[in-house]
Coordinates of C-alpha atoms and ligand atoms in Angstrom, one line a residue:
M1 CA 197.2 -194.1 153.5
S2 CA 198.4 -190.5 153.8
P3 CA 196.4 -187.3 153.9
V4 CA 194.7 -186.3 150.6
R5 CA 195.9 -183.0 149.2
V6 CA 192.6 -181.1 148.7
Q7 CA 192.2 -179.8 145.2
K8 CA 188.5 -179.3 144.8
I9 CA 186.0 -178.2 147.4
V10 CA 182.3 -177.9 147.1
C11 CA 180.2 -176.2 149.7
I12 CA 176.5 -177.2 150.0
G13 CA 174.6 -174.1 151.1
A14 CA 175.4 -170.6 149.8
G15 CA 174.1 -168.7 152.9
Y16 CA 175.7 -166.4 155.5
V17 CA 178.2 -169.0 156.4
G18 CA 178.9 -171.0 153.2
G19 CA 179.2 -167.9 151.0
P20 CA 181.7 -165.8 153.0
T21 CA 183.6 -168.8 154.4
C22 CA 184.3 -170.5 151.1
A23 CA 184.9 -167.3 149.2
V24 CA 187.7 -166.6 151.7
I25 CA 189.0 -170.1 151.3
A26 CA 189.1 -169.5 147.5
Q27 CA 190.9 -166.2 147.9
K28 CA 193.5 -167.6 150.3
C29 CA 194.0 -170.9 148.4
P30 CA 194.5 -170.1 144.7
D31 CA 195.6 -173.8 144.1
I32 CA 192.1 -175.0 145.2
T33 CA 188.9 -174.8 143.1
V34 CA 185.9 -173.9 145.2
T35 CA 182.3 -174.3 144.1
I36 CA 179.5 -173.1 146.3
V37 CA 176.1 -174.8 145.4
D38 CA 172.6 -174.1 146.5
L39 CA 169.1 -175.3 145.6
N40 CA 167.9 -171.7 145.8
E41 CA 168.3 -170.3 142.2
A42 CA 167.7 -166.7 143.2
R43 CA 170.5 -166.8 145.7
I44 CA 172.9 -168.3 143.2
K45 CA 171.9 -165.8 140.6
A46 CA 172.7 -163.0 143.1
W47 CA 176.1 -164.5 143.9
N48 CA 176.8 -164.4 140.2
D49 CA 175.4 -160.9 139.7
E50 CA 177.5 -158.9 137.2
E51 CA 177.2 -155.8 139.3
Y52 CA 178.1 -157.7 142.5
R53 CA 174.7 -157.1 144.2
L54 CA 175.3 -160.2 146.4
P55 CA 172.5 -161.9 148.3
I56 CA 173.9 -160.9 151.7
Y57 CA 175.4 -157.7 152.9
E58 CA 178.7 -158.1 154.7
P59 CA 181.5 -155.5 154.8
G60 CA 184.4 -156.5 152.6
L61 CA 182.6 -159.5 151.0
V62 CA 182.3 -157.9 147.6
D63 CA 186.0 -157.4 147.3
V64 CA 186.7 -161.1 148.2
V65 CA 184.2 -162.4 145.7
R66 CA 185.5 -159.9 143.0
S67 CA 189.1 -161.1 143.6
C68 CA 188.4 -164.8 142.7
R69 CA 184.9 -165.4 141.2
G70 CA 185.3 -167.0 137.8
K71 CA 189.0 -167.9 138.6
N72 CA 188.8 -170.5 141.3
L73 CA 185.5 -169.6 142.9
F74 CA 182.2 -170.6 141.3
F75 CA 178.5 -170.5 142.3
S76 CA 176.1 -173.0 140.9
T77 CA 172.8 -174.7 141.3
D78 CA 174.3 -178.0 140.0
V79 CA 174.6 -179.7 143.4
D80 CA 175.3 -183.2 142.0
K81 CA 178.1 -182.1 139.7
G82 CA 179.7 -180.2 142.6
I83 CA 179.6 -183.2 144.8
Q84 CA 181.0 -185.6 142.2
E85 CA 183.9 -183.4 141.3
A86 CA 185.0 -182.4 144.9
D87 CA 187.3 -184.2 147.2
L88 CA 186.1 -182.2 150.2
I89 CA 182.5 -181.3 150.8
F90 CA 181.4 -178.6 153.3
V91 CA 177.8 -179.1 154.5
S92 CA 176.7 -175.6 155.4
V93 CA 172.9 -175.8 155.2
N94 CA 170.5 -174.2 157.6
T95 CA 169.6 -176.0 160.9
P96 CA 166.6 -174.0 162.3
T97 CA 164.7 -174.9 165.4
K98 CA 162.1 -177.6 164.7
K99 CA 158.5 -176.2 164.3
S100 CA 156.6 -179.4 164.8
G101 CA 156.9 -183.0 166.0
V102 CA 159.1 -184.3 168.7
G103 CA 161.3 -181.6 170.2
A104 CA 159.3 -178.8 168.5
G105 CA 160.4 -175.4 169.7
F106 CA 163.7 -176.7 171.0
A107 CA 165.5 -179.4 168.9
A108 CA 167.3 -178.6 165.7
D109 CA 165.6 -179.4 162.4
L110 CA 168.1 -181.7 160.8
N111 CA 166.0 -182.2 157.7
Y112 CA 168.3 -180.1 155.5
I113 CA 171.4 -181.9 156.8
E114 CA 169.9 -185.2 156.1
L115 CA 168.8 -184.3 152.6
A116 CA 172.2 -183.0 151.7
T117 CA 173.9 -186.1 153.2
R118 CA 171.5 -188.4 151.2
R119 CA 172.4 -186.5 148.1
I120 CA 176.1 -187.0 148.7
A121 CA 175.5 -190.7 149.2
A122 CA 173.4 -190.9 146.0
V123 CA 175.7 -189.2 143.6
A124 CA 179.3 -189.6 144.9
T125 CA 181.5 -191.9 142.9
S126 CA 184.8 -191.4 144.6
N127 CA 186.2 -190.9 148.2
K128 CA 185.1 -187.8 150.0
I129 CA 185.9 -185.9 153.1
V130 CA 182.5 -184.6 154.4
V131 CA 182.7 -181.6 156.7
E132 CA 179.9 -180.5 159.0
K133 CA 180.0 -176.7 158.8
S134 CA 176.5 -176.2 160.0
T135 CA 175.9 -176.0 163.8
V136 CA 174.4 -179.3 164.8
P137 CA 173.5 -181.3 167.9
C138 CA 176.2 -183.5 169.5
R139 CA 176.7 -186.8 167.6
T140 CA 175.1 -185.6 164.3
A141 CA 178.3 -186.8 162.5
E142 CA 177.4 -190.3 163.6
S143 CA 173.9 -190.0 161.9
M144 CA 175.6 -188.7 158.8
R145 CA 178.0 -191.6 158.7
T146 CA 175.2 -194.1 159.1
I147 CA 173.3 -192.5 156.1
L148 CA 176.4 -192.3 153.9
E149 CA 177.7 -195.8 154.6
A150 CA 174.2 -197.4 154.1
N151 CA 173.6 -195.7 150.8
A152 CA 177.0 -195.2 149.1
S153 CA 178.3 -197.0 146.1
P154 CA 180.9 -199.7 147.1
N155 CA 184.1 -198.0 146.1
C156 CA 183.4 -194.8 148.0
R157 CA 184.9 -194.0 151.4
F158 CA 183.6 -191.2 153.5
D159 CA 185.5 -189.5 156.3
I160 CA 183.4 -187.1 158.4
L161 CA 184.8 -184.1 160.1
S162 CA 183.2 -181.4 162.3
N163 CA 184.4 -177.9 161.6
P164 CA 182.0 -175.4 163.2
E165 CA 182.1 -171.8 162.2
F166 CA 182.6 -169.0 164.7
L167 CA 182.2 -165.9 162.5
A168 CA 179.9 -163.2 163.5
E169 CA 177.8 -161.3 161.0
G170 CA 179.0 -157.8 160.2
T171 CA 182.6 -158.8 160.9
A172 CA 182.6 -162.1 159.0
I173 CA 185.5 -161.3 156.6
N174 CA 187.8 -160.2 159.4
D175 CA 186.8 -163.1 161.5
L176 CA 187.6 -165.4 158.7
Y177 CA 190.9 -163.7 157.9
K178 CA 192.0 -163.8 161.5
P179 CA 190.1 -166.4 163.4
D180 CA 190.7 -166.8 167.1
R181 CA 190.8 -170.5 166.3
V182 CA 189.7 -173.0 163.7
L183 CA 188.3 -176.1 165.3
I184 CA 188.4 -179.5 163.6
G185 CA 186.9 -182.6 165.1
S186 CA 187.5 -186.1 163.8
L187 CA 187.4 -189.7 164.8
Q188 CA 190.7 -190.6 166.4
T189 CA 191.3 -193.4 163.8
P190 CA 194.2 -193.2 161.3
E191 CA 191.7 -192.4 158.5
G192 CA 190.0 -189.8 160.7
L193 CA 193.3 -188.1 161.6
D194 CA 194.4 -188.1 157.9
A195 CA 191.2 -186.3 156.9
C196 CA 191.7 -183.9 159.8
Q197 CA 195.2 -183.2 158.4
S198 CA 193.9 -182.6 154.9
L199 CA 191.4 -179.9 156.2
S200 CA 194.1 -178.4 158.5
D201 CA 196.3 -178.0 155.5
V202 CA 193.6 -176.0 153.7
Y203 CA 193.3 -173.5 156.6
A204 CA 197.1 -173.4 157.1
H205 CA 197.3 -171.4 153.8
W206 CA 196.6 -168.4 156.0
V207 CA 195.8 -169.5 159.6
P208 CA 198.8 -170.1 161.9
R209 CA 199.0 -173.8 162.8
E210 CA 198.8 -173.1 166.6
R211 CA 195.4 -171.6 166.0
I212 CA 194.1 -174.8 164.3
L213 CA 192.7 -177.0 167.1
T214 CA 192.1 -180.6 166.5
V215 CA 189.9 -182.5 168.8
G216 CA 187.4 -185.5 168.9
L217 CA 184.2 -185.2 166.8
W218 CA 181.8 -184.9 169.7
S219 CA 183.9 -182.3 171.5
S220 CA 184.0 -180.2 168.4
E221 CA 180.2 -180.4 167.9
L222 CA 179.5 -179.6 171.5
S223 CA 182.1 -176.7 171.6
K224 CA 180.1 -174.8 169.0
L225 CA 176.9 -175.0 171.1
A226 CA 178.9 -174.2 174.2
A227 CA 180.6 -171.1 172.7
N228 CA 177.3 -169.6 171.6
A229 CA 175.6 -170.5 174.9
M230 CA 178.4 -168.8 176.9
L231 CA 178.3 -165.7 174.7
A232 CA 174.6 -165.3 175.0
Q233 CA 174.8 -166.0 178.7
R234 CA 177.1 -163.0 179.0
I235 CA 174.6 -160.7 177.3
S236 CA 171.7 -162.0 179.5
S237 CA 173.8 -161.4 182.5
I238 CA 174.6 -157.8 181.6
N239 CA 171.0 -157.3 180.7
A240 CA 169.8 -158.7 184.0
L241 CA 172.2 -156.2 185.7
S242 CA 170.8 -153.4 183.5
A243 CA 167.4 -153.8 185.1
I244 CA 169.0 -153.4 188.5
C245 CA 170.8 -150.3 187.3
E246 CA 167.6 -148.7 186.1
A247 CA 166.0 -149.3 189.5
T248 CA 169.0 -148.1 191.5
G249 CA 170.5 -145.2 189.5
A250 CA 173.7 -147.2 188.7
N251 CA 174.9 -146.9 185.2
I252 CA 175.3 -150.1 183.2
D253 CA 178.2 -148.8 181.1
E254 CA 180.2 -147.9 184.2
V255 CA 179.4 -151.3 185.7
A256 CA 180.4 -153.2 182.5
N257 CA 183.6 -151.1 182.3
A258 CA 184.5 -151.8 185.9
I259 CA 183.9 -155.5 185.8
G260 CA 185.5 -155.8 182.3
Y261 CA 188.8 -154.6 183.7
D262 CA 189.1 -157.9 185.6
S263 CA 191.3 -159.9 183.2
R264 CA 189.3 -163.0 184.1
I265 CA 186.1 -161.4 182.9
G266 CA 187.5 -159.2 180.0
P267 CA 185.8 -156.2 178.4
K268 CA 184.2 -157.8 175.3
F269 CA 180.5 -158.7 174.9
L270 CA 179.3 -156.8 177.9
K271 CA 177.1 -154.2 176.0
A272 CA 173.7 -154.1 177.5
S273 CA 171.0 -154.0 174.9
V274 CA 167.3 -154.4 174.1
G275 CA 168.1 -158.1 173.8
F276 CA 170.2 -160.3 171.6
G277 CA 168.9 -161.4 168.2
G278 CA 170.4 -163.3 165.3
S279 CA 169.7 -166.7 163.8
C280 CA 171.8 -168.7 166.2
F281 CA 172.0 -167.7 169.9
Q282 CA 168.5 -168.6 170.8
K283 CA 168.4 -171.6 168.4
D284 CA 171.6 -173.1 169.7
I285 CA 170.7 -172.6 173.4
L286 CA 167.4 -174.2 172.9
N287 CA 169.2 -177.0 171.2
L288 CA 171.4 -177.4 174.3
V289 CA 168.3 -177.3 176.5
Y290 CA 166.8 -180.1 174.4
L291 CA 170.1 -182.1 174.5
S292 CA 170.2 -181.7 178.3
E293 CA 166.6 -182.8 178.7
S294 CA 167.2 -185.8 176.5
L295 CA 170.2 -186.8 178.7
H296 CA 167.9 -186.5 181.8
L297 CA 169.7 -183.4 183.1
P298 CA 166.7 -181.2 184.0
E299 CA 168.6 -178.7 186.2
V300 CA 171.2 -178.2 183.4
A301 CA 168.4 -177.6 180.9
A302 CA 166.7 -175.1 183.2
Y303 CA 170.0 -173.2 183.7
W304 CA 170.4 -172.6 179.9
R305 CA 166.7 -172.0 179.3
Q306 CA 166.9 -169.1 181.7
V307 CA 169.4 -167.3 179.3
V308 CA 166.7 -167.2 176.7
E309 CA 163.9 -166.3 179.2
M310 CA 166.0 -163.4 180.4
N311 CA 166.4 -162.2 176.8
E312 CA 162.6 -162.3 176.3
H313 CA 162.1 -160.4 179.5
Q314 CA 164.6 -157.7 178.4
K315 CA 162.7 -157.1 175.2
S316 CA 159.3 -156.9 176.8
R317 CA 160.6 -154.9 179.7
F318 CA 161.9 -152.3 177.2
A319 CA 158.7 -152.2 175.2
K320 CA 156.8 -151.7 178.5
R321 CA 159.1 -148.9 179.5
V322 CA 158.2 -147.1 176.3
V323 CA 154.5 -147.4 176.9
D324 CA 154.8 -146.4 180.6
T325 CA 156.9 -143.4 179.8
L326 CA 154.5 -142.2 177.1
F327 CA 151.8 -141.8 179.8
N328 CA 150.7 -145.4 179.7
T329 CA 149.3 -145.3 176.2
I330 CA 150.7 -145.3 172.7
T331 CA 147.4 -145.8 170.9
N332 CA 147.4 -143.8 167.7
K333 CA 150.8 -142.2 168.6
R334 CA 153.5 -142.2 166.0
I335 CA 156.6 -144.2 167.2
T336 CA 159.8 -144.1 165.1
V337 CA 161.8 -147.3 165.2
L338 CA 165.4 -146.8 164.0
G339 CA 167.0 -150.1 162.9
F340 CA 165.4 -153.4 162.0
A341 CA 168.5 -155.7 161.5
F342 CA 169.5 -157.8 164.6
K343 CA 172.8 -155.9 164.8
A344 CA 174.7 -153.2 162.9
D345 CA 176.5 -153.9 159.6
T346 CA 174.2 -156.7 158.5
G347 CA 170.9 -156.8 156.6
D348 CA 170.0 -160.0 158.5
T349 CA 166.8 -159.7 160.5
R350 CA 166.5 -163.2 162.0
E351 CA 165.2 -163.0 165.6
S352 CA 165.9 -159.2 165.6
A353 CA 164.7 -157.5 168.8
A354 CA 163.2 -154.8 166.6
I355 CA 160.6 -157.3 165.3
T356 CA 159.4 -158.1 168.9
L357 CA 159.3 -154.4 169.8
I358 CA 157.2 -153.5 166.7
R359 CA 154.9 -156.4 167.3
D360 CA 154.3 -155.2 170.9
F361 CA 153.7 -151.6 169.7
L362 CA 151.3 -152.8 167.0
K363 CA 149.3 -154.6 169.7
E364 CA 149.1 -151.3 171.5
K365 CA 147.7 -149.8 168.3
A366 CA 150.6 -147.4 167.7
N367 CA 151.6 -146.1 164.3
I368 CA 155.2 -146.9 163.4
S369 CA 157.7 -145.2 161.1
L370 CA 160.6 -147.4 160.5
Y371 CA 164.0 -146.9 158.9
D372 CA 166.9 -149.3 158.5
P373 CA 169.8 -148.6 156.1
Q374 CA 170.2 -152.2 154.8
V375 CA 167.1 -154.3 155.3
E376 CA 164.9 -154.8 152.2
E377 CA 161.3 -153.7 152.4
A378 CA 160.0 -157.1 151.4
Q379 CA 161.9 -158.7 154.3
I380 CA 160.3 -156.3 156.8
W381 CA 156.8 -157.1 155.6
Q382 CA 157.5 -160.8 155.7
D383 CA 159.0 -160.6 159.3
L384 CA 156.1 -158.5 160.6
A385 CA 153.5 -160.8 159.0
E386 CA 155.1 -163.8 160.7
A387 CA 155.4 -162.0 164.0
C388 CA 151.7 -160.9 164.0
P389 CA 149.8 -163.9 162.6
S390 CA 146.4 -162.5 163.8
L391 CA 146.9 -159.2 162.0
P392 CA 146.2 -159.2 158.2
L393 CA 149.2 -157.7 156.2
E394 CA 147.0 -154.9 154.9
N395 CA 146.3 -153.8 158.5
I396 CA 150.0 -154.0 159.3
K397 CA 150.8 -151.9 156.3
K398 CA 148.3 -149.3 157.4
Q399 CA 150.0 -149.0 160.8
V400 CA 153.7 -149.2 159.6
K401 CA 155.4 -146.8 157.3
I402 CA 158.8 -147.8 155.9
C403 CA 161.0 -144.7 155.4
S404 CA 164.1 -144.0 153.4
S405 CA 166.0 -141.9 156.0
S406 CA 166.1 -141.3 159.7
L407 CA 164.9 -137.8 159.3
E408 CA 161.9 -138.8 157.3
A409 CA 161.1 -141.5 159.9
C410 CA 161.3 -139.1 162.8
E411 CA 159.1 -136.4 161.4
G412 CA 156.0 -135.8 163.4
A413 CA 156.8 -138.7 165.9
E414 CA 156.1 -138.7 169.6
A415 CA 159.0 -141.0 170.4
I416 CA 162.1 -142.5 168.8
V417 CA 163.2 -146.0 169.6
I418 CA 166.7 -147.1 168.7
A419 CA 166.7 -150.8 168.1
T420 CA 169.9 -151.4 166.1
E421 CA 173.3 -149.8 166.8
W422 CA 173.9 -148.4 163.2
K423 CA 176.7 -145.8 163.4
E424 CA 174.7 -143.4 161.3
F425 CA 172.1 -143.0 164.1
K426 CA 174.8 -141.5 166.3
V427 CA 175.3 -138.6 163.9
I428 CA 171.8 -137.7 163.0
D429 CA 171.1 -134.0 163.0
W430 CA 169.3 -134.2 166.4
E431 CA 168.5 -130.5 166.5
K432 CA 166.6 -130.8 163.2
V433 CA 164.9 -134.0 164.4
Y434 CA 163.8 -132.3 167.6
K435 CA 162.2 -129.5 165.7
S436 CA 160.2 -131.9 163.5
M437 CA 158.8 -134.0 166.4
N438 CA 155.7 -133.6 168.6
K439 CA 156.5 -132.4 172.1
P440 CA 157.5 -133.7 174.6
A441 CA 159.9 -135.5 172.3
F442 CA 161.1 -138.8 173.7
V443 CA 164.1 -141.0 172.7
F444 CA 164.4 -144.6 173.9
D445 CA 168.0 -145.8 173.4
G446 CA 168.0 -149.6 173.4
R447 CA 171.6 -149.7 172.3
L448 CA 173.5 -147.2 174.5
L449 CA 174.3 -145.4 171.3
V450 CA 173.5 -141.7 171.6
D451 CA 174.9 -139.0 173.8
E452 CA 172.2 -138.7 176.5
V453 CA 173.5 -135.4 177.9
K454 CA 173.6 -133.7 174.5
L455 CA 170.1 -134.9 173.6
T456 CA 168.7 -133.8 176.9
K457 CA 170.2 -130.4 176.4
I458 CA 168.4 -130.1 173.0
G459 CA 165.2 -130.8 174.8
F460 CA 164.6 -134.6 174.4
K461 CA 163.4 -136.7 177.2
V462 CA 165.9 -139.6 177.0
T463 CA 165.5 -143.1 178.4
T464 CA 168.4 -145.4 178.1
I465 CA 168.8 -149.1 178.8
G466 CA 170.6 -149.6 182.1
R467 CA 170.3 -146.1 183.3
G468 CA 167.9 -144.2 185.5
T469 CA 166.3 -141.1 183.9
L470 CA 168.6 -138.0 184.0
Ligands
NAI501 N1 174.6 -167.0 160.2 C1 175.7 -167.1 161.0 O1 176.3 -166.1 161.3 C2 176.3 -168.4 161.4 C3 175.6 -169.6 161.2 N2 176.1 -170.8 161.6 C4 175.5 -172.0 161.3 O2 175.7 -172.3 159.9 C5 174.6 -173.0 159.3 C6 174.1 -172.2 158.1 O3 173.7 -170.9 158.5 P1 173.4 -169.8 157.5 O4 174.5 -169.7 156.4 O5 173.1 -168.5 158.3 O6 172.0 -170.3 156.8 P2 171.3 -169.8 155.5 O7 169.9 -170.1 155.6 O8 171.8 -168.3 155.2 O9 172.0 -170.7 154.3 C7 171.7 -172.0 154.2 C8 171.6 -172.3 152.7 O10 171.5 -173.7 152.5 C9 170.7 -174.0 151.4 N3 170.3 -175.4 151.4 C10 169.5 -176.1 152.3 N4 169.4 -177.4 152.0 C11 170.2 -177.6 150.9 C12 170.5 -178.7 150.1 N5 170.0 -179.9 150.4 N6 171.2 -178.5 149.0 C13 171.7 -177.3 148.7 N7 171.5 -176.2 149.4 C14 170.7 -176.3 150.5 C15 169.6 -173.0 151.6 O11 168.9 -172.8 150.3 C16 170.3 -171.8 152.1 O12 170.6 -170.9 151.0 C17 173.5 -173.1 160.4 O13 173.7 -174.4 161.0 C18 173.9 -172.0 161.4 O14 173.6 -172.4 162.7 C19 177.3 -170.9 162.2 C20 178.0 -169.7 162.5 C21 177.6 -168.4 162.1
UGA502 O1 176.8 -169.2 165.5 C1 176.6 -168.1 165.1 O2 175.6 -167.7 164.3 C2 177.4 -166.9 165.5 O3 176.6 -166.2 166.5 C3 177.2 -165.0 167.0 O4 177.4 -164.1 166.0 P1 176.2 -163.1 165.5 O5 174.9 -163.7 166.0 O6 176.4 -163.0 164.0 O7 176.5 -161.7 166.1 P2 177.0 -161.2 167.6 O8 177.9 -160.2 167.4 O9 177.3 -162.4 168.4 O10 175.6 -160.6 168.2 C4 174.5 -161.4 168.5 C5 173.4 -160.5 169.2 O11 173.9 -160.1 170.5 C6 173.8 -158.7 170.6 N1 174.9 -158.2 171.5 C7 176.2 -158.6 171.2 C8 177.2 -158.2 172.1 C9 176.9 -157.5 173.2 O12 177.8 -157.1 174.0 N2 175.6 -157.1 173.5 C10 174.6 -157.5 172.6 O13 173.4 -157.2 172.9 C11 174.0 -158.2 169.2 O14 173.4 -156.9 169.0 C12 173.1 -159.2 168.4 O15 171.8 -158.9 168.5 C13 178.6 -165.3 167.6 O16 179.2 -164.1 168.0 C14 179.5 -166.0 166.6 O17 180.7 -166.4 167.1 C15 178.8 -167.3 166.1 O18 179.5 -167.9 165.0

């Protein structure tokens, strides 16, 4: 046996990971045909949209899709055909936190992985390299192998690899073009190592070989959870320090800068905020907590759980600071929330801190004016309805107004809360905004975004995460 030269790839799951990742593979590997399949017809239709109104917003993505769609990049709902034709299959389906049953609230829901794996077993008629792209608990590859081997037709051989994705939303294309590393886990058997070589050769079209790390399967799976846990832990650490700054008069930006100069700590990922969001940090840490508990390591589980608890504390601490500052009541007051996405440069709202803040403000019976440059209106209503199950949507709609610009959202408000660090919020005409607001006019900067001194000079009363009041 020698490594197979990959000619046809199918990716199951056309989401935030499958879409950009496989579009970049197609662009960088013109000799490989890449098909991205999904059961969600609307999503596939949007990927095939003639005007390139793609289902996800990601800077640079349209150019990548434009460069190869219809040549060696295809989007389809025909999952079975995709599987049959491919020699390498990425499984890039969602792995959300389980909502019910054993491990509810912590463990990963592997139902989508299992269904995709069963489909591969049911329809494959030739050898396949099956690659776990989704983030999964340690040893999921073993379950996949058991399902594949028990259900496959006799002449099919399956080699399973783990190849977790480390891209961040908003910078996905750049992260894919120049990854810090590509991680591939395989069994250390001759067949496993050959499969690993085949996938390495795909990435080597544009990633330097020294950045392609090859390890054992379980190390690869665990490294993904570990990377997200360590990143989230950094944010919870800086946010914990931001509370101390607010109480002492220290400035969190100065503290972050000072500690970041230590080359062992480094300057990145030390921005205090209203709390981390996104589909993965919380889910992956809870997954690690569940794994630790299953392995009878309660102290380890408690350690990682605290990262999520600190994040919840940061969000509620910020919401409380808003209410306290507005003379202990926001009932019937108009609060402007700028930003709804979980971070800038994405339209993704999963676990966004803005949702928690608005939920808390609605409980206090405030009126909300909301503006985000990318998030669709329907998504906002869906997220708020889910976050406030005891409030009928008609009531939410009476309390929340979705606006089409920052200026419109700020008019007549008592306070502005910056929830997402969109660059455009930095350059708002703050003089104009000030004139249009009720006085005293408050700004609560949950993202260390605006110039506090300048806004204070205009007349605003500014409260910033990690700083005492000026
Ligand atoms: N969103 C992100 O930035 C990152 C996500 N990840 C991981 O990647 C995985 C995917 O995440 P996203 O792309 O964000 O999820 P997503 O929800 O955007 O996309 C998953 C897609 O899979 C499709 N799907 C589910 N089961 C299917 C099946 N049996 N056959 C065909 N299609 C199926 C769904 O319809 C959906 O469109 C998750 O495990 C996540 O933890 C990893 C790194 C970054
Ligand atoms: O597995 C995943 O899904 C991905 O999760 C994160 O990527 P992502 O969630 O897209 O975005 P991040 O840039 O990590 O931001 C996550 C959250 O932390 C917040 N954040 C980030 C950095 C910081 O210094 N402070 C801070 O509050 C962001 O605003 C955002 O709400 C990781 O950065 C990726 O490496 C990983 O692949």
